[in-house]
């Protein structure tokens, strides 16, 4: 089946190791050094159309292989970067890497979309939409090939400034995705106001949704809400074929998770995609085989 492609694909296991020092030891100076010396890079996790198995895009996830600290995950440095202001340069670096990949794959598949996470704190940066527009022009990538993921947090600060940035991005043709849906405290009111095209159901609801009827209710009603707002849905954290199958039957459009692939570095992602597509061509859509 399709999953066989996984066994031949390179796996970026470095991201699974724990940091060698405690998170509390990471300082603003460590982080500044990392950003200015290019120690932080993007890894890419595929986004799959659940009904067909097609690779519709990927999400860029920040990784830090620190010379002194070892591999450090984003949960340990994004919040610090937001506080020190390093988040802007970090985000622009991730965007450059993501757009390079989008440009390469776009020559083969014009519908491929790369997603980049944007901290809510950057939504109140008055030049961020112009900066993103400039990076798109420099990369020669059309705006429709980029999706910006926003997690709703209290850090959103001035809602009218955030709204202004989102509208500027949307008007350029960039997609806007509401990340980690269901984990925020006022998701519904924000959803109703802001120009989101995609809703991502948080992995805390998805991974074990078949085993827990309460989680399933959250997932199913999230899909219904997205539909009511004309948004597409992506489930994150799909870890087995049965969950993939159930979500496809529910009408959830897309998915990400370890059942497909973890996040891989640039070359690893391209190799994984080639292997996956080759498998898809030989075996046909998943509905006619494992599913
Ligand atoms: P997120 O945007 O919700 O990203 C999804 C997270 O789920 C990633 O963790 C990914 O590796 C993990 N994941 C994917 N599939 C599975 C699965 O099947 N099972 C499980 N258990 N986990 C899975 P990661 O890379 O540690 O990222 C954590 C969070 O850090 C992200 O959550 C995102 O909010 C933030 N982040 C990552 N990169 C950036 C960035 O460049 N900028 C900003 N602002 N935030 C970032
Ligand atoms: Mg995300
Ligand atoms: Mg997410
Ligand atoms: Mg999440």
Short mmCIF file of C-alpha atoms and ligand atoms in Angstrom, two decimals:
data_model
loop_
_atom_site.label_atom_id
_atom_site.label_comp_id
_atom_site.label_asym_id
_atom_site.label_seq_id
_atom_site.Cartn_x
_atom_site.Cartn_y
_atom_site.Cartn_z
CA UNK A 1 0.00 0.00 0.00
CA UNK A 2 0.85 3.67 0.05
CA UNK A 3 2.42 3.32 3.45
CA UNK A 4 5.18 1.25 1.88
CA UNK A 5 6.46 4.53 0.46
CA UNK A 6 7.13 5.57 4.03
CA UNK A 7 9.61 2.77 4.65
CA UNK A 8 11.73 3.82 1.66
CA UNK A 9 11.57 7.54 2.44
CA UNK A 10 14.30 9.16 4.52
CA UNK A 11 13.12 9.98 8.02
CA UNK A 12 14.25 13.08 9.84
CA UNK A 13 14.63 11.40 13.20
CA UNK A 14 16.79 14.19 14.63
CA UNK A 15 13.61 16.12 15.39
CA UNK A 16 12.44 13.37 17.70
CA UNK A 17 15.46 13.52 20.01
CA UNK A 18 15.26 15.52 23.18
CA UNK A 19 17.40 18.61 23.67
CA UNK A 20 20.60 17.90 25.61
CA UNK A 21 20.00 20.78 28.02
CA UNK A 22 16.87 21.87 29.84
CA UNK A 23 14.70 24.42 27.99
CA UNK A 24 15.15 26.96 30.79
CA UNK A 25 18.82 27.24 29.78
CA UNK A 26 18.02 28.65 26.32
CA UNK A 27 18.83 32.35 26.43
CA UNK A 28 17.99 35.26 24.17
CA UNK A 29 21.67 35.36 23.19
CA UNK A 30 21.62 31.65 22.15
CA UNK A 31 18.63 32.37 19.98
CA UNK A 32 20.02 35.53 18.40
CA UNK A 33 23.19 33.63 17.55
CA UNK A 34 21.13 30.81 16.01
CA UNK A 35 19.06 33.15 13.85
CA UNK A 36 22.05 35.19 12.66
CA UNK A 37 24.16 32.07 11.95
CA UNK A 38 21.46 30.16 10.07
CA UNK A 39 21.18 27.36 12.64
CA UNK A 40 17.39 27.43 12.33
CA UNK A 41 15.94 25.81 9.23
CA UNK A 42 12.60 24.70 7.84
CA UNK A 43 11.42 21.10 7.76
CA UNK A 44 8.41 20.30 5.60
CA UNK A 45 5.47 18.06 6.48
CA UNK A 46 3.22 16.94 3.59
CA UNK A 47 -0.43 17.98 3.43
CA UNK A 48 -2.54 15.25 1.78
CA UNK A 49 -5.97 15.37 0.10
CA UNK A 50 -7.67 12.68 2.17
CA UNK A 51 -10.04 11.36 -0.52
CA UNK A 52 -7.36 10.85 -3.18
CA UNK A 53 -4.02 10.64 -1.36
CA UNK A 54 -2.68 13.49 -3.52
CA UNK A 55 0.08 15.67 -2.01
CA UNK A 56 -1.55 19.11 -2.08
CA UNK A 57 1.14 21.00 -0.24
CA UNK A 58 3.24 21.06 2.89
CA UNK A 59 3.76 22.96 6.12
CA UNK A 60 7.12 24.51 6.96
CA UNK A 61 8.07 23.83 10.59
CA UNK A 62 11.03 25.54 12.24
CA UNK A 63 13.86 23.34 13.52
CA UNK A 64 16.98 24.30 15.42
CA UNK A 65 20.06 22.08 15.39
CA UNK A 66 22.12 23.99 17.90
CA UNK A 67 25.89 23.45 17.97
CA UNK A 68 25.87 23.62 21.75
CA UNK A 69 22.33 22.61 22.78
CA UNK A 70 21.61 19.83 20.27
CA UNK A 71 18.28 19.60 18.41
CA UNK A 72 15.69 21.98 19.88
CA UNK A 73 11.98 21.89 18.93
CA UNK A 74 9.87 24.97 18.12
CA UNK A 75 7.79 24.59 21.27
CA UNK A 76 10.99 25.49 23.16
CA UNK A 77 12.11 28.54 21.15
CA UNK A 78 9.18 30.18 19.29
CA UNK A 79 7.72 31.76 22.46
CA UNK A 80 11.18 33.09 23.40
CA UNK A 81 11.70 34.44 19.87
CA UNK A 82 8.36 36.24 20.16
CA UNK A 83 9.47 37.89 23.39
CA UNK A 84 12.91 38.95 22.13
CA UNK A 85 11.75 40.05 18.68
CA UNK A 86 13.96 37.46 16.92
CA UNK A 87 10.74 35.95 15.57
CA UNK A 88 10.63 38.36 12.61
CA UNK A 89 14.01 37.44 11.12
CA UNK A 90 13.35 33.77 11.94
CA UNK A 91 10.01 33.90 10.12
CA UNK A 92 11.52 35.61 7.07
CA UNK A 93 14.19 32.87 6.90
CA UNK A 94 11.55 30.12 7.09
CA UNK A 95 9.52 31.95 4.41
CA UNK A 96 12.54 32.15 2.06
CA UNK A 97 13.16 28.39 2.42
CA UNK A 98 9.47 27.60 1.99
CA UNK A 99 9.16 29.75 -1.14
CA UNK A 100 12.26 28.15 -2.67
CA UNK A 101 10.60 24.74 -2.27
CA UNK A 102 7.27 26.08 -3.58
CA UNK A 103 9.04 27.47 -6.66
CA UNK A 104 10.69 24.12 -7.40
CA UNK A 105 7.60 21.96 -6.91
CA UNK A 106 5.39 24.60 -8.58
CA UNK A 107 7.10 23.88 -11.91
CA UNK A 108 5.75 20.32 -11.64
CA UNK A 109 2.43 21.00 -9.88
CA UNK A 110 1.03 24.55 -10.04
CA UNK A 111 -1.58 23.73 -7.37
CA UNK A 112 1.04 22.91 -4.69
CA UNK A 113 0.73 25.23 -1.67
CA UNK A 114 3.36 25.75 1.01
CA UNK A 115 2.15 26.84 4.46
CA UNK A 116 4.16 28.96 6.89
CA UNK A 117 3.25 29.65 10.52
CA UNK A 118 3.01 33.33 11.41
CA UNK A 119 3.11 34.32 15.06
CA UNK A 120 0.13 36.35 16.16
CA UNK A 121 2.60 38.94 17.49
CA UNK A 122 3.76 39.62 13.91
CA UNK A 123 0.22 40.47 12.84
CA UNK A 124 0.68 43.85 14.49
CA UNK A 125 3.98 44.47 12.65
CA UNK A 126 3.02 47.25 10.20
CA UNK A 127 5.36 46.08 7.41
CA UNK A 128 4.85 42.31 7.61
CA UNK A 129 2.43 42.04 4.67
CA UNK A 130 4.81 44.10 2.48
CA UNK A 131 7.77 41.96 3.60
CA UNK A 132 5.91 38.79 2.63
CA UNK A 133 4.89 40.32 -0.71
CA UNK A 134 8.53 41.22 -1.41
CA UNK A 135 9.72 37.67 -0.62
CA UNK A 136 7.10 36.27 -3.03
CA UNK A 137 8.35 38.58 -5.81
CA UNK A 138 12.00 37.74 -5.10
CA UNK A 139 11.22 34.02 -5.22
CA UNK A 140 9.05 34.41 -8.35
CA UNK A 141 6.30 32.41 -6.66
CA UNK A 142 2.58 33.27 -7.15
CA UNK A 143 0.70 34.36 -4.03
CA UNK A 144 -1.75 31.46 -4.37
CA UNK A 145 1.14 29.04 -3.68
CA UNK A 146 1.48 30.42 -0.14
CA UNK A 147 -0.74 29.83 2.89
CA UNK A 148 -0.21 31.63 6.18
CA UNK A 149 -1.21 29.74 9.34
CA UNK A 150 -2.28 31.74 12.37
CA UNK A 151 -2.91 30.33 15.82
CA UNK A 152 -5.44 32.31 17.73
CA UNK A 153 -3.88 33.43 21.00
CA UNK A 154 -4.11 36.22 23.49
CA UNK A 155 -0.93 37.51 21.79
CA UNK A 156 -3.10 38.67 18.91
CA UNK A 157 -3.15 41.98 20.77
CA UNK A 158 -4.79 44.73 18.74
CA UNK A 159 -7.48 42.85 16.81
CA UNK A 160 -8.06 45.64 14.29
CA UNK A 161 -4.32 45.73 13.41
CA UNK A 162 -4.30 41.95 13.06
CA UNK A 163 -7.39 42.14 10.87
CA UNK A 164 -5.74 44.78 8.68
CA UNK A 165 -2.67 42.56 8.10
CA UNK A 166 -4.80 39.50 7.33
CA UNK A 167 -6.86 41.45 4.80
CA UNK A 168 -3.70 42.80 3.12
CA UNK A 169 -2.34 39.27 2.79
CA UNK A 170 -5.67 37.91 1.55
CA UNK A 171 -6.04 40.67 -1.05
CA UNK A 172 -2.64 39.69 -2.48
CA UNK A 173 -4.07 36.20 -3.01
CA UNK A 174 -2.29 34.51 -0.09
CA UNK A 175 -4.38 31.91 1.76
CA UNK A 176 -5.06 32.29 5.48
CA UNK A 177 -5.47 29.26 7.72
CA UNK A 178 -6.75 29.13 11.29
CA UNK A 179 -4.30 26.81 13.04
CA UNK A 180 -4.98 24.63 16.10
CA UNK A 181 -8.73 25.23 15.87
CA UNK A 182 -10.56 24.49 19.09
CA UNK A 183 -7.66 25.27 21.43
CA UNK A 184 -8.17 29.05 21.57
CA UNK A 185 -10.60 30.73 23.89
CA UNK A 186 -12.71 32.71 21.42
CA UNK A 187 -12.32 30.80 18.18
CA UNK A 188 -15.90 31.31 17.04
CA UNK A 189 -15.97 35.08 17.31
CA UNK A 190 -12.58 35.40 15.60
CA UNK A 191 -13.60 32.95 12.90
CA UNK A 192 -16.68 34.96 12.08
CA UNK A 193 -14.70 38.19 11.56
CA UNK A 194 -11.47 37.18 9.92
CA UNK A 195 -10.78 36.15 6.30
CA UNK A 196 -9.79 32.52 6.89
CA UNK A 197 -9.86 30.06 3.94
CA UNK A 198 -8.83 26.96 5.86
CA UNK A 199 -9.47 25.53 9.30
CA UNK A 200 -6.92 23.17 10.85
CA UNK A 201 -8.27 20.88 13.54
CA UNK A 202 -5.72 20.55 16.32
CA UNK A 203 -3.94 17.24 16.69
CA UNK A 204 -5.06 16.97 20.34
CA UNK A 205 -8.56 16.24 18.97
CA UNK A 206 -7.53 14.25 15.89
CA UNK A 207 -4.92 11.68 16.91
CA UNK A 208 -7.21 9.64 19.17
CA UNK A 209 -10.61 10.63 17.75
CA UNK A 210 -11.60 7.04 16.91
CA UNK A 211 -11.05 5.86 20.47
CA UNK A 212 -12.90 8.71 22.20
CA UNK A 213 -16.47 9.73 21.17
CA UNK A 214 -16.01 13.17 22.76
CA UNK A 215 -13.00 13.88 20.53
CA UNK A 216 -14.90 12.60 17.50
CA UNK A 217 -17.72 15.08 18.25
CA UNK A 218 -15.21 17.95 18.29
CA UNK A 219 -13.72 16.81 14.97
CA UNK A 220 -17.09 16.27 13.26
CA UNK A 221 -18.50 19.60 14.43
CA UNK A 222 -15.30 21.41 13.38
CA UNK A 223 -15.78 20.07 9.85
CA UNK A 224 -19.40 21.25 9.93
CA UNK A 225 -18.38 24.72 11.17
CA UNK A 226 -15.75 25.02 8.43
CA UNK A 227 -18.34 24.10 5.83
CA UNK A 228 -20.77 26.70 7.15
CA UNK A 229 -18.05 29.34 6.72
CA UNK A 230 -16.95 28.08 3.27
CA UNK A 231 -13.57 27.02 4.58
CA UNK A 232 -11.67 23.86 3.75
CA UNK A 233 -10.64 21.58 6.63
CA UNK A 234 -7.30 20.01 7.42
CA UNK A 235 -6.88 17.52 10.27
CA UNK A 236 -3.43 17.55 11.87
CA UNK A 237 -1.87 14.63 13.71
CA UNK A 238 -3.34 11.69 11.72
CA UNK A 239 -1.30 8.74 12.95
CA UNK A 240 -3.04 5.66 11.45
CA UNK A 241 -4.88 4.53 8.32
CA UNK A 242 -8.19 3.95 10.15
CA UNK A 243 -8.29 7.61 11.23
CA UNK A 244 -7.37 8.74 7.69
CA UNK A 245 -10.26 6.62 6.35
CA UNK A 246 -12.79 7.88 8.91
CA UNK A 247 -11.88 11.53 8.33
CA UNK A 248 -12.11 11.10 4.56
CA UNK A 249 -15.60 9.58 5.00
CA UNK A 250 -16.55 12.50 7.25
CA UNK A 251 -15.70 14.91 4.44
CA UNK A 252 -12.57 16.44 5.96
CA UNK A 253 -10.60 17.74 2.96
CA UNK A 254 -6.97 17.42 3.95
CA UNK A 255 -4.69 15.93 6.55
CA UNK A 256 -1.21 15.86 7.96
CA UNK A 257 0.43 13.40 10.27
CA UNK A 258 2.90 10.65 10.88
CA UNK A 259 0.77 8.16 8.87
CA UNK A 260 1.96 10.14 5.83
CA UNK A 261 5.29 11.56 6.98
CA UNK A 262 6.94 13.63 9.71
CA UNK A 263 8.49 16.93 8.68
CA UNK A 264 11.53 16.41 6.44
CA UNK A 265 14.35 18.67 5.32
CA UNK A 266 14.18 20.19 1.80
CA UNK A 267 15.82 17.31 -0.14
CA UNK A 268 14.19 14.64 2.02
CA UNK A 269 10.77 16.14 1.38
CA UNK A 270 11.29 16.17 -2.39
CA UNK A 271 12.45 12.54 -2.33
CA UNK A 272 9.49 11.54 -0.15
CA UNK A 273 7.06 13.30 -2.55
CA UNK A 274 8.54 11.55 -5.59
CA UNK A 275 8.27 8.15 -3.89
CA UNK A 276 4.70 8.85 -2.73
CA UNK A 277 3.59 10.01 -6.20
CA UNK A 278 5.22 7.00 -7.88
CA UNK A 279 3.35 4.71 -5.50
CA UNK A 280 0.09 6.58 -6.17
CA UNK A 281 0.54 6.20 -9.94
CA UNK A 282 1.18 2.47 -9.68
CA UNK A 283 -1.47 1.60 -7.11
CA UNK A 284 -4.16 4.17 -7.94
CA UNK A 285 -6.04 6.29 -5.39
CA UNK A 286 -6.07 4.91 -1.83
CA UNK A 287 -9.87 4.38 -1.99
CA UNK A 288 -9.23 1.41 -4.31
CA UNK A 289 -6.63 -0.21 -2.05
CA UNK A 290 -5.95 0.20 1.68
CA UNK A 291 -8.97 2.42 2.13
P1 LIG B 1 1.51 23.38 14.48
O1 LIG B 1 1.57 24.48 13.47
O2 LIG B 1 0.16 22.95 14.94
O3 LIG B 1 2.32 22.19 13.80
C1 LIG B 1 2.00 20.85 13.90
C2 LIG B 1 2.86 20.15 14.91
O4 LIG B 1 2.42 18.81 15.04
C3 LIG B 1 4.34 20.03 14.52
O5 LIG B 1 5.12 20.05 15.71
C4 LIG B 1 4.40 18.66 13.90
O6 LIG B 1 5.69 18.10 13.87
C5 LIG B 1 3.47 17.89 14.82
N1 LIG B 1 2.91 16.71 14.19
C6 LIG B 1 2.66 16.53 12.89
N2 LIG B 1 2.09 15.34 12.66
C7 LIG B 1 1.98 14.74 13.85
C8 LIG B 1 1.44 13.46 14.26
O7 LIG B 1 0.95 12.63 13.47
N3 LIG B 1 1.46 13.20 15.59
C9 LIG B 1 1.98 14.08 16.50
N4 LIG B 1 1.96 13.71 17.78
N5 LIG B 1 2.49 15.27 16.14
C10 LIG B 1 2.49 15.60 14.83
P2 LIG B 1 6.35 21.00 15.85
O8 LIG B 1 7.14 20.99 14.59
O9 LIG B 1 7.01 20.63 17.13
O10 LIG B 1 5.73 22.42 15.96
C11 LIG B 1 5.04 22.85 17.11
C12 LIG B 1 4.42 24.20 16.91
O11 LIG B 1 5.45 25.20 16.80
C13 LIG B 1 3.65 24.32 15.60
O12 LIG B 1 2.39 23.75 15.77
C14 LIG B 1 3.62 25.82 15.41
O13 LIG B 1 2.57 26.40 16.15
C15 LIG B 1 4.95 26.26 16.01
N6 LIG B 1 5.88 26.56 14.92
C16 LIG B 1 6.66 25.72 14.20
N7 LIG B 1 7.39 26.39 13.28
C17 LIG B 1 7.06 27.71 13.40
C18 LIG B 1 7.46 28.92 12.73
O14 LIG B 1 8.27 28.91 11.78
N8 LIG B 1 6.90 30.08 13.16
C19 LIG B 1 5.99 30.13 14.17
N9 LIG B 1 5.48 31.29 14.52
N10 LIG B 1 5.58 29.02 14.82
C20 LIG B 1 6.11 27.82 14.45
MG1 LIG B 2 0.81 25.23 11.78
MG1 LIG B 3 -1.41 23.29 13.59
MG1 LIG B 4 -1.39 22.01 16.54
#
